[in-house]
Amino acid sequence: MIKISVVVPVYNSRSTLEMLYHRLKETFETLNLDLEIIMVDDCSKDDSFSKMMELHTNDPRVKIIQLKRNYGQQNALMCGLHHVTGEYTVIMDDDLQNPPEEIAKLWLKILDDYDVVYGLPALPIKKDQGYRYWGGVLRDLLFDLMINKPSGIKVSSFRILKGDLVQKIIKDKTSFVYISAITFKHRVKAANIEVEHHQRELGYSNYSMLKLAQLYLKILFNYGPGFSRLARTSQLQYEISKIKL
């Protein structure tokens, strides 16, 4: 049976983790695929890690990691990618905006010999939805102009990657981690597919327009033409506090 690893960066999301786990489990039972869930707690202020411990105790397929401090979502993702064992890896957020059931669409698409498939909202985010819209516009413009992204491809946090691409990503030494930018350092066959995108089930977004602007400036400095050679390191950009695999 083919194993798929699901990497979930966790931050202040105790309220959604139980629902996320059960819906992932049901989805993979339907697909007849072996499931591995890797939850990485980015030093949450709530008791997310306690809930993760509970899930791990009840189902050893749930692997859990707690970082020593808040290193940011991308470093949490990189940490999770270092511990996957599946032939393919799904990356998704912890807030249920992307329904776990939509993984089926990513899975079927990547079987058409793609290296990475990004799930995009079937209904585009509108201008009147504020910084989420303009943040996406800025990101897409940056990737089109500065990053070696295949023409026409849009990026999102919901995606599936082949195992060999994951192995290339975790070997990258750029000092500022951004998984999609690292992905496009390599010659990849990429695709988009429309997926459902819901409002947050519980809680609130952890990003603001200011944080997004700061993020994209860092991407430019670390991955843009003429800058990338300056942004190298031999060290991981995070430290692990607790781990149960």
PDB file of C-alpha atoms in Angstrom:
ATOM      1  CA  MET A   1       0.000   0.000   0.000  1.00  0.00           C
ATOM      2  CA  ILE A   2       1.319   3.437  -0.916  1.00  0.00           C
ATOM      3  CA  LYS A   3       2.078   5.662   2.051  1.00  0.00           C
ATOM      4  CA  ILE A   4       1.376   9.384   1.998  1.00  0.00           C
ATOM      5  CA  SER A   5       2.758  11.651   4.700  1.00  0.00           C
ATOM      6  CA  VAL A   6       0.700  14.687   5.703  1.00  0.00           C
ATOM      7  CA  VAL A   7       2.734  17.511   7.243  1.00  0.00           C
ATOM      8  CA  VAL A   8       0.741  20.003   9.309  1.00  0.00           C
ATOM      9  CA  PRO A   9       2.390  23.046  10.926  1.00  0.00           C
ATOM     10  CA  VAL A  10       0.472  23.808  14.121  1.00  0.00           C
ATOM     11  CA  TYR A  11       0.119  27.148  15.884  1.00  0.00           C
ATOM     12  CA  ASN A  12      -2.591  27.911  18.458  1.00  0.00           C
ATOM     13  CA  SER A  13      -4.971  25.443  16.819  1.00  0.00           C
ATOM     14  CA  ARG A  14      -6.003  23.035  19.538  1.00  0.00           C
ATOM     15  CA  SER A  15      -9.650  23.522  18.606  1.00  0.00           C
ATOM     16  CA  THR A  16      -9.254  22.128  15.067  1.00  0.00           C
ATOM     17  CA  LEU A  17      -6.776  19.267  15.539  1.00  0.00           C
ATOM     18  CA  GLU A  18      -9.247  16.561  16.577  1.00  0.00           C
ATOM     19  CA  MET A  19     -11.523  17.276  13.619  1.00  0.00           C
ATOM     20  CA  LEU A  20      -8.556  17.465  11.255  1.00  0.00           C
ATOM     21  CA  TYR A  21      -7.259  14.079  12.412  1.00  0.00           C
ATOM     22  CA  HIS A  22     -10.591  12.272  12.031  1.00  0.00           C
ATOM     23  CA  ARG A  23     -11.253  13.710   8.594  1.00  0.00           C
ATOM     24  CA  LEU A  24      -7.753  12.764   7.421  1.00  0.00           C
ATOM     25  CA  LYS A  25      -8.215   9.234   8.724  1.00  0.00           C
ATOM     26  CA  GLU A  26     -11.569   8.837   6.967  1.00  0.00           C
ATOM     27  CA  THR A  27     -10.211  10.296   3.726  1.00  0.00           C
ATOM     28  CA  PHE A  28      -7.284   7.892   3.584  1.00  0.00           C
ATOM     29  CA  GLU A  29      -9.471   4.912   4.414  1.00  0.00           C
ATOM     30  CA  THR A  30     -11.647   5.853   1.438  1.00  0.00           C
ATOM     31  CA  LEU A  31      -8.594   6.217  -0.825  1.00  0.00           C
ATOM     32  CA  ASN A  32      -7.090   2.937   0.447  1.00  0.00           C
ATOM     33  CA  LEU A  33      -3.774   4.666   1.140  1.00  0.00           C
ATOM     34  CA  ASP A  34      -1.443   4.301   4.113  1.00  0.00           C
ATOM     35  CA  LEU A  35      -1.439   7.452   6.244  1.00  0.00           C
ATOM     36  CA  GLU A  36       1.291   9.174   8.230  1.00  0.00           C
ATOM     37  CA  ILE A  37       0.497  12.496   9.922  1.00  0.00           C
ATOM     38  CA  ILE A  38       3.344  14.703  11.106  1.00  0.00           C
ATOM     39  CA  MET A  39       2.184  17.611  13.249  1.00  0.00           C
ATOM     40  CA  VAL A  40       4.808  20.232  14.098  1.00  0.00           C
ATOM     41  CA  ASP A  41       3.905  22.579  16.956  1.00  0.00           C
ATOM     42  CA  ASP A  42       5.578  25.940  16.377  1.00  0.00           C
ATOM     43  CA  CYS A  43       5.633  26.738  20.117  1.00  0.00           C
ATOM     44  CA  SER A  44       1.902  27.447  20.415  1.00  0.00           C
ATOM     45  CA  LYS A  45       0.604  29.648  23.222  1.00  0.00           C
ATOM     46  CA  ASP A  46      -2.409  27.403  23.777  1.00  0.00           C
ATOM     47  CA  ASP A  47      -2.308  23.697  24.663  1.00  0.00           C
ATOM     48  CA  SER A  48      -2.100  22.445  21.078  1.00  0.00           C
ATOM     49  CA  PHE A  49       0.751  20.101  21.972  1.00  0.00           C
ATOM     50  CA  SER A  50      -1.326  18.407  24.682  1.00  0.00           C
ATOM     51  CA  LYS A  51      -3.971  17.619  22.074  1.00  0.00           C
ATOM     52  CA  MET A  52      -1.248  16.382  19.722  1.00  0.00           C
ATOM     53  CA  MET A  53       0.042  14.092  22.481  1.00  0.00           C
ATOM     54  CA  GLU A  54      -3.460  12.713  22.938  1.00  0.00           C
ATOM     55  CA  LEU A  55      -3.808  12.000  19.224  1.00  0.00           C
ATOM     56  CA  HIS A  56      -0.378  10.332  19.121  1.00  0.00           C
ATOM     57  CA  THR A  57      -1.199   8.146  22.125  1.00  0.00           C
ATOM     58  CA  ASN A  58      -4.416   6.955  20.495  1.00  0.00           C
ATOM     59  CA  ASP A  59      -2.937   6.484  17.010  1.00  0.00           C
ATOM     60  CA  PRO A  60       0.835   6.029  16.484  1.00  0.00           C
ATOM     61  CA  ARG A  61       0.441   7.094  12.852  1.00  0.00           C
ATOM     62  CA  VAL A  62       0.282  10.618  14.262  1.00  0.00           C
ATOM     63  CA  LYS A  63       3.907  11.717  14.713  1.00  0.00           C
ATOM     64  CA  ILE A  64       4.374  14.881  16.759  1.00  0.00           C
ATOM     65  CA  ILE A  65       7.152  17.436  17.128  1.00  0.00           C
ATOM     66  CA  GLN A  66       7.356  20.515  19.342  1.00  0.00           C
ATOM     67  CA  LEU A  67       9.823  23.282  18.487  1.00  0.00           C
ATOM     68  CA  LYS A  68      11.771  25.092  21.210  1.00  0.00           C
ATOM     69  CA  ARG A  69      10.399  28.489  20.206  1.00  0.00           C
ATOM     70  CA  ASN A  70       8.314  30.064  17.475  1.00  0.00           C
ATOM     71  CA  TYR A  71      10.376  29.729  14.275  1.00  0.00           C
ATOM     72  CA  GLY A  72       7.592  30.457  11.790  1.00  0.00           C
ATOM     73  CA  GLN A  73       5.440  28.275   9.573  1.00  0.00           C
ATOM     74  CA  GLN A  74       8.053  27.597   6.893  1.00  0.00           C
ATOM     75  CA  ASN A  75      10.646  26.326   9.368  1.00  0.00           C
ATOM     76  CA  ALA A  76       7.984  24.151  10.978  1.00  0.00           C
ATOM     77  CA  LEU A  77       7.258  22.717   7.535  1.00  0.00           C
ATOM     78  CA  MET A  78      10.941  22.069   6.871  1.00  0.00           C
ATOM     79  CA  CYS A  79      11.175  20.273  10.200  1.00  0.00           C
ATOM     80  CA  GLY A  80       8.222  18.081   9.280  1.00  0.00           C
ATOM     81  CA  LEU A  81       9.646  17.293   5.842  1.00  0.00           C
ATOM     82  CA  HIS A  82      12.834  16.022   7.472  1.00  0.00           C
ATOM     83  CA  HIS A  83      10.789  13.303   9.196  1.00  0.00           C
ATOM     84  CA  VAL A  84       8.429  12.057   6.472  1.00  0.00           C
ATOM     85  CA  THR A  85       8.597   8.414   5.389  1.00  0.00           C
ATOM     86  CA  GLY A  86       5.909   8.364   2.681  1.00  0.00           C
ATOM     87  CA  GLU A  87       6.373   8.055  -1.063  1.00  0.00           C
ATOM     88  CA  TYR A  88       4.415  11.303  -1.389  1.00  0.00           C
ATOM     89  CA  THR A  89       3.896  14.213   0.993  1.00  0.00           C
ATOM     90  CA  VAL A  90       0.872  16.457   1.417  1.00  0.00           C
ATOM     91  CA  ILE A  91       1.374  19.858   3.049  1.00  0.00           C
ATOM     92  CA  MET A  92      -1.666  21.562   4.526  1.00  0.00           C
ATOM     93  CA  ASP A  93      -2.598  24.112   7.172  1.00  0.00           C
ATOM     94  CA  ASP A  94      -4.193  23.267  10.505  1.00  0.00           C
ATOM     95  CA  ASP A  95      -7.314  25.453  10.151  1.00  0.00           C
ATOM     96  CA  LEU A  96      -9.488  23.234   7.899  1.00  0.00           C
ATOM     97  CA  GLN A  97      -9.858  25.922   5.237  1.00  0.00           C
ATOM     98  CA  ASN A  98      -8.706  23.225   2.828  1.00  0.00           C
ATOM     99  CA  PRO A  99     -10.939  20.212   3.512  1.00  0.00           C
ATOM    100  CA  PRO A 100      -8.887  17.025   4.018  1.00  0.00           C
ATOM    101  CA  GLU A 101     -11.272  15.306   1.611  1.00  0.00           C
ATOM    102  CA  GLU A 102      -9.789  17.446  -1.199  1.00  0.00           C
ATOM    103  CA  ILE A 103      -6.500  15.534  -0.879  1.00  0.00           C
ATOM    104  CA  ALA A 104      -8.105  13.016  -3.235  1.00  0.00           C
ATOM    105  CA  LYS A 105      -7.951  15.595  -6.049  1.00  0.00           C
ATOM    106  CA  LEU A 106      -4.275  16.331  -5.392  1.00  0.00           C
ATOM    107  CA  TRP A 107      -3.513  12.607  -5.316  1.00  0.00           C
ATOM    108  CA  LEU A 108      -5.214  11.807  -8.610  1.00  0.00           C
ATOM    109  CA  LYS A 109      -3.531  14.766 -10.320  1.00  0.00           C
ATOM    110  CA  ILE A 110       0.024  13.949  -9.211  1.00  0.00           C
ATOM    111  CA  LEU A 111      -0.401  10.436 -10.603  1.00  0.00           C
ATOM    112  CA  ASP A 112      -0.242  12.099 -14.041  1.00  0.00           C
ATOM    113  CA  ASP A 113       3.543  12.236 -13.499  1.00  0.00           C
ATOM    114  CA  TYR A 114       3.793  15.643 -11.810  1.00  0.00           C
ATOM    115  CA  ASP A 115       6.393  16.479  -9.164  1.00  0.00           C
ATOM    116  CA  VAL A 116       4.197  18.946  -7.280  1.00  0.00           C
ATOM    117  CA  VAL A 117       0.516  19.848  -7.449  1.00  0.00           C
ATOM    118  CA  TYR A 118      -0.917  22.966  -5.797  1.00  0.00           C
ATOM    119  CA  GLY A 119      -4.578  23.137  -4.823  1.00  0.00           C
ATOM    120  CA  LEU A 120      -6.189  26.489  -5.654  1.00  0.00           C
ATOM    121  CA  PRO A 121      -9.569  27.751  -4.405  1.00  0.00           C
ATOM    122  CA  ALA A 122     -12.311  26.945  -6.927  1.00  0.00           C
ATOM    123  CA  LEU A 123     -13.764  30.387  -6.170  1.00  0.00           C
ATOM    124  CA  PRO A 124     -10.962  32.993  -6.278  1.00  0.00           C
ATOM    125  CA  ILE A 125     -10.481  35.302  -3.297  1.00  0.00           C
ATOM    126  CA  LYS A 126     -12.129  38.644  -4.100  1.00  0.00           C
ATOM    127  CA  LYS A 127     -10.658  42.121  -3.777  1.00  0.00           C
ATOM    128  CA  ASP A 128     -13.100  42.999  -1.005  1.00  0.00           C
ATOM    129  CA  GLN A 129     -11.591  40.266   1.191  1.00  0.00           C
ATOM    130  CA  GLY A 130      -8.728  42.612   2.048  1.00  0.00           C
ATOM    131  CA  TYR A 131      -5.141  41.618   2.674  1.00  0.00           C
ATOM    132  CA  ARG A 132      -5.693  37.951   1.742  1.00  0.00           C
ATOM    133  CA  TYR A 133      -6.427  39.040  -1.836  1.00  0.00           C
ATOM    134  CA  TRP A 134      -3.658  41.617  -2.147  1.00  0.00           C
ATOM    135  CA  GLY A 135      -1.185  39.376  -0.341  1.00  0.00           C
ATOM    136  CA  GLY A 136      -1.860  36.677  -2.922  1.00  0.00           C
ATOM    137  CA  VAL A 137      -1.452  39.158  -5.775  1.00  0.00           C
ATOM    138  CA  LEU A 138       1.897  40.325  -4.385  1.00  0.00           C
ATOM    139  CA  ARG A 139       3.113  36.762  -3.884  1.00  0.00           C
ATOM    140  CA  ASP A 140       2.167  35.692  -7.410  1.00  0.00           C
ATOM    141  CA  LEU A 141       3.854  38.772  -8.894  1.00  0.00           C
ATOM    142  CA  LEU A 142       7.024  38.114  -6.897  1.00  0.00           C
ATOM    143  CA  PHE A 143       7.174  34.485  -7.976  1.00  0.00           C
ATOM    144  CA  ASP A 144       6.538  35.393 -11.611  1.00  0.00           C
ATOM    145  CA  LEU A 145       9.278  38.040 -11.705  1.00  0.00           C
ATOM    146  CA  MET A 146      11.955  36.733  -9.364  1.00  0.00           C
ATOM    147  CA  ILE A 147      11.554  33.007  -8.778  1.00  0.00           C
ATOM    148  CA  ASN A 148      12.102  30.302 -11.397  1.00  0.00           C
ATOM    149  CA  LYS A 149       8.450  29.245 -11.305  1.00  0.00           C
ATOM    150  CA  PRO A 150       6.892  27.428 -14.282  1.00  0.00           C
ATOM    151  CA  SER A 151       4.734  29.782 -16.344  1.00  0.00           C
ATOM    152  CA  GLY A 152       1.071  29.844 -15.362  1.00  0.00           C
ATOM    153  CA  ILE A 153       1.535  28.005 -12.068  1.00  0.00           C
ATOM    154  CA  LYS A 154       0.174  29.566  -8.892  1.00  0.00           C
ATOM    155  CA  VAL A 155       1.351  28.541  -5.435  1.00  0.00           C
ATOM    156  CA  SER A 156      -0.672  27.806  -2.309  1.00  0.00           C
ATOM    157  CA  SER A 157      -0.163  26.253   1.107  1.00  0.00           C
ATOM    158  CA  PHE A 158      -2.160  23.149   0.061  1.00  0.00           C
ATOM    159  CA  ARG A 159      -0.049  20.841  -2.094  1.00  0.00           C
ATOM    160  CA  ILE A 160       1.313  17.355  -2.702  1.00  0.00           C
ATOM    161  CA  LEU A 161       4.930  16.547  -3.590  1.00  0.00           C
ATOM    162  CA  LYS A 162       6.766  13.468  -4.825  1.00  0.00           C
ATOM    163  CA  GLY A 163       9.198  11.914  -2.390  1.00  0.00           C
ATOM    164  CA  ASP A 164      12.284  12.607  -4.500  1.00  0.00           C
ATOM    165  CA  LEU A 165      11.405  16.313  -4.605  1.00  0.00           C
ATOM    166  CA  VAL A 166      11.027  16.343  -0.819  1.00  0.00           C
ATOM    167  CA  GLN A 167      14.535  14.886  -0.520  1.00  0.00           C
ATOM    168  CA  LYS A 168      15.918  17.697  -2.674  1.00  0.00           C
ATOM    169  CA  ILE A 169      14.093  20.330  -0.614  1.00  0.00           C
ATOM    170  CA  ILE A 170      15.445  19.156   2.744  1.00  0.00           C
ATOM    171  CA  LYS A 171      19.017  19.332   1.441  1.00  0.00           C
ATOM    172  CA  ASP A 172      18.691  23.046   0.662  1.00  0.00           C
ATOM    173  CA  LYS A 173      20.938  25.393   2.665  1.00  0.00           C
ATOM    174  CA  THR A 174      19.246  28.764   2.136  1.00  0.00           C
ATOM    175  CA  SER A 175      19.248  30.635   5.452  1.00  0.00           C
ATOM    176  CA  PHE A 176      15.624  31.797   5.101  1.00  0.00           C
ATOM    177  CA  VAL A 177      13.310  28.871   4.438  1.00  0.00           C
ATOM    178  CA  TYR A 178      10.397  29.186   2.014  1.00  0.00           C
ATOM    179  CA  ILE A 179       9.336  25.800   0.702  1.00  0.00           C
ATOM    180  CA  SER A 180       7.806  26.869  -2.630  1.00  0.00           C
ATOM    181  CA  ALA A 181      10.823  29.034  -3.480  1.00  0.00           C
ATOM    182  CA  ILE A 182      13.111  26.083  -2.736  1.00  0.00           C
ATOM    183  CA  THR A 183      10.853  23.840  -4.832  1.00  0.00           C
ATOM    184  CA  PHE A 184      11.328  26.028  -7.906  1.00  0.00           C
ATOM    185  CA  LYS A 185      15.105  25.980  -7.585  1.00  0.00           C
ATOM    186  CA  HIS A 186      14.739  22.563  -9.173  1.00  0.00           C
ATOM    187  CA  ARG A 187      13.414  21.649 -12.592  1.00  0.00           C
ATOM    188  CA  VAL A 188       9.949  20.449 -11.619  1.00  0.00           C
ATOM    189  CA  LYS A 189       6.810  19.472 -13.474  1.00  0.00           C
ATOM    190  CA  ALA A 190       4.101  21.384 -11.616  1.00  0.00           C
ATOM    191  CA  ALA A 191       0.330  21.628 -11.877  1.00  0.00           C
ATOM    192  CA  ASN A 192      -2.632  23.411 -10.336  1.00  0.00           C
ATOM    193  CA  ILE A 193      -6.017  21.918  -9.561  1.00  0.00           C
ATOM    194  CA  GLU A 194      -9.147  23.542  -8.193  1.00  0.00           C
ATOM    195  CA  VAL A 195     -10.183  22.531  -4.676  1.00  0.00           C
ATOM    196  CA  GLU A 196     -12.805  23.639  -2.201  1.00  0.00           C
ATOM    197  CA  HIS A 197     -11.716  26.374   0.176  1.00  0.00           C
ATOM    198  CA  HIS A 198     -13.742  27.065   3.319  1.00  0.00           C
ATOM    199  CA  GLN A 199     -13.871  29.740   5.956  1.00  0.00           C
ATOM    200  CA  ARG A 200     -11.856  28.920   9.066  1.00  0.00           C
ATOM    201  CA  GLU A 201     -13.799  26.428  11.187  1.00  0.00           C
ATOM    202  CA  LEU A 202     -12.556  27.971  14.417  1.00  0.00           C
ATOM    203  CA  GLY A 203     -10.084  30.614  15.542  1.00  0.00           C
ATOM    204  CA  TYR A 204      -8.580  33.331  13.377  1.00  0.00           C
ATOM    205  CA  SER A 205      -5.827  33.910  10.847  1.00  0.00           C
ATOM    206  CA  ASN A 206      -2.283  34.209  12.184  1.00  0.00           C
ATOM    207  CA  TYR A 207      -1.152  36.456   9.294  1.00  0.00           C
ATOM    208  CA  SER A 208      -1.526  40.211   8.755  1.00  0.00           C
ATOM    209  CA  MET A 209      -0.721  42.295   5.671  1.00  0.00           C
ATOM    210  CA  LEU A 210       2.402  43.650   7.392  1.00  0.00           C
ATOM    211  CA  LYS A 211       3.659  40.137   8.125  1.00  0.00           C
ATOM    212  CA  LEU A 212       2.984  39.096   4.543  1.00  0.00           C
ATOM    213  CA  ALA A 213       4.897  42.112   3.191  1.00  0.00           C
ATOM    214  CA  GLN A 214       7.855  41.321   5.465  1.00  0.00           C
ATOM    215  CA  LEU A 215       7.735  37.703   4.342  1.00  0.00           C
ATOM    216  CA  TYR A 216       7.856  38.569   0.650  1.00  0.00           C
ATOM    217  CA  LEU A 217      10.773  40.982   1.128  1.00  0.00           C
ATOM    218  CA  LYS A 218      12.711  38.157   2.778  1.00  0.00           C
ATOM    219  CA  ILE A 219      11.871  35.852  -0.115  1.00  0.00           C
ATOM    220  CA  LEU A 220      13.192  38.465  -2.548  1.00  0.00           C
ATOM    221  CA  PHE A 221      16.469  38.847  -0.646  1.00  0.00           C
ATOM    222  CA  ASN A 222      17.042  35.117  -0.205  1.00  0.00           C
ATOM    223  CA  TYR A 223      15.827  33.782  -3.558  1.00  0.00           C
ATOM    224  CA  GLY A 224      15.875  36.696  -6.006  1.00  0.00           C
ATOM    225  CA  PRO A 225      18.507  37.041  -8.757  1.00  0.00           C
ATOM    226  CA  GLY A 226      21.858  38.196  -7.406  1.00  0.00           C
ATOM    227  CA  PHE A 227      20.917  37.585  -3.776  1.00  0.00           C
ATOM    228  CA  SER A 228      20.653  33.818  -3.329  1.00  0.00           C
ATOM    229  CA  ARG A 229      24.411  33.157  -3.122  1.00  0.00           C
ATOM    230  CA  LEU A 230      24.609  35.466  -0.098  1.00  0.00           C
ATOM    231  CA  ALA A 231      21.924  33.594   1.824  1.00  0.00           C
ATOM    232  CA  ARG A 232      23.571  30.273   2.660  1.00  0.00           C
ATOM    233  CA  THR A 233      23.924  28.392   5.913  1.00  0.00           C
ATOM    234  CA  SER A 234      24.945  24.911   7.007  1.00  0.00           C
ATOM    235  CA  GLN A 235      22.646  24.869  10.035  1.00  0.00           C
ATOM    236  CA  LEU A 236      18.976  24.059  10.492  1.00  0.00           C
ATOM    237  CA  GLN A 237      16.898  27.118  11.295  1.00  0.00           C
ATOM    238  CA  TYR A 238      15.005  25.480  14.167  1.00  0.00           C
ATOM    239  CA  GLU A 239      15.547  23.414  17.312  1.00  0.00           C
ATOM    240  CA  ILE A 240      13.305  20.593  18.500  1.00  0.00           C
ATOM    241  CA  SER A 241      12.059  20.502  22.083  1.00  0.00           C
ATOM    242  CA  LYS A 242      10.043  17.249  22.017  1.00  0.00           C
ATOM    243  CA  ILE A 243       9.513  14.583  19.392  1.00  0.00           C
ATOM    244  CA  LYS A 244       7.490  11.366  19.255  1.00  0.00           C
ATOM    245  CA  LEU A 245       7.694   9.449  15.981  1.00  0.00           C
TER     246      LEU A 245
END
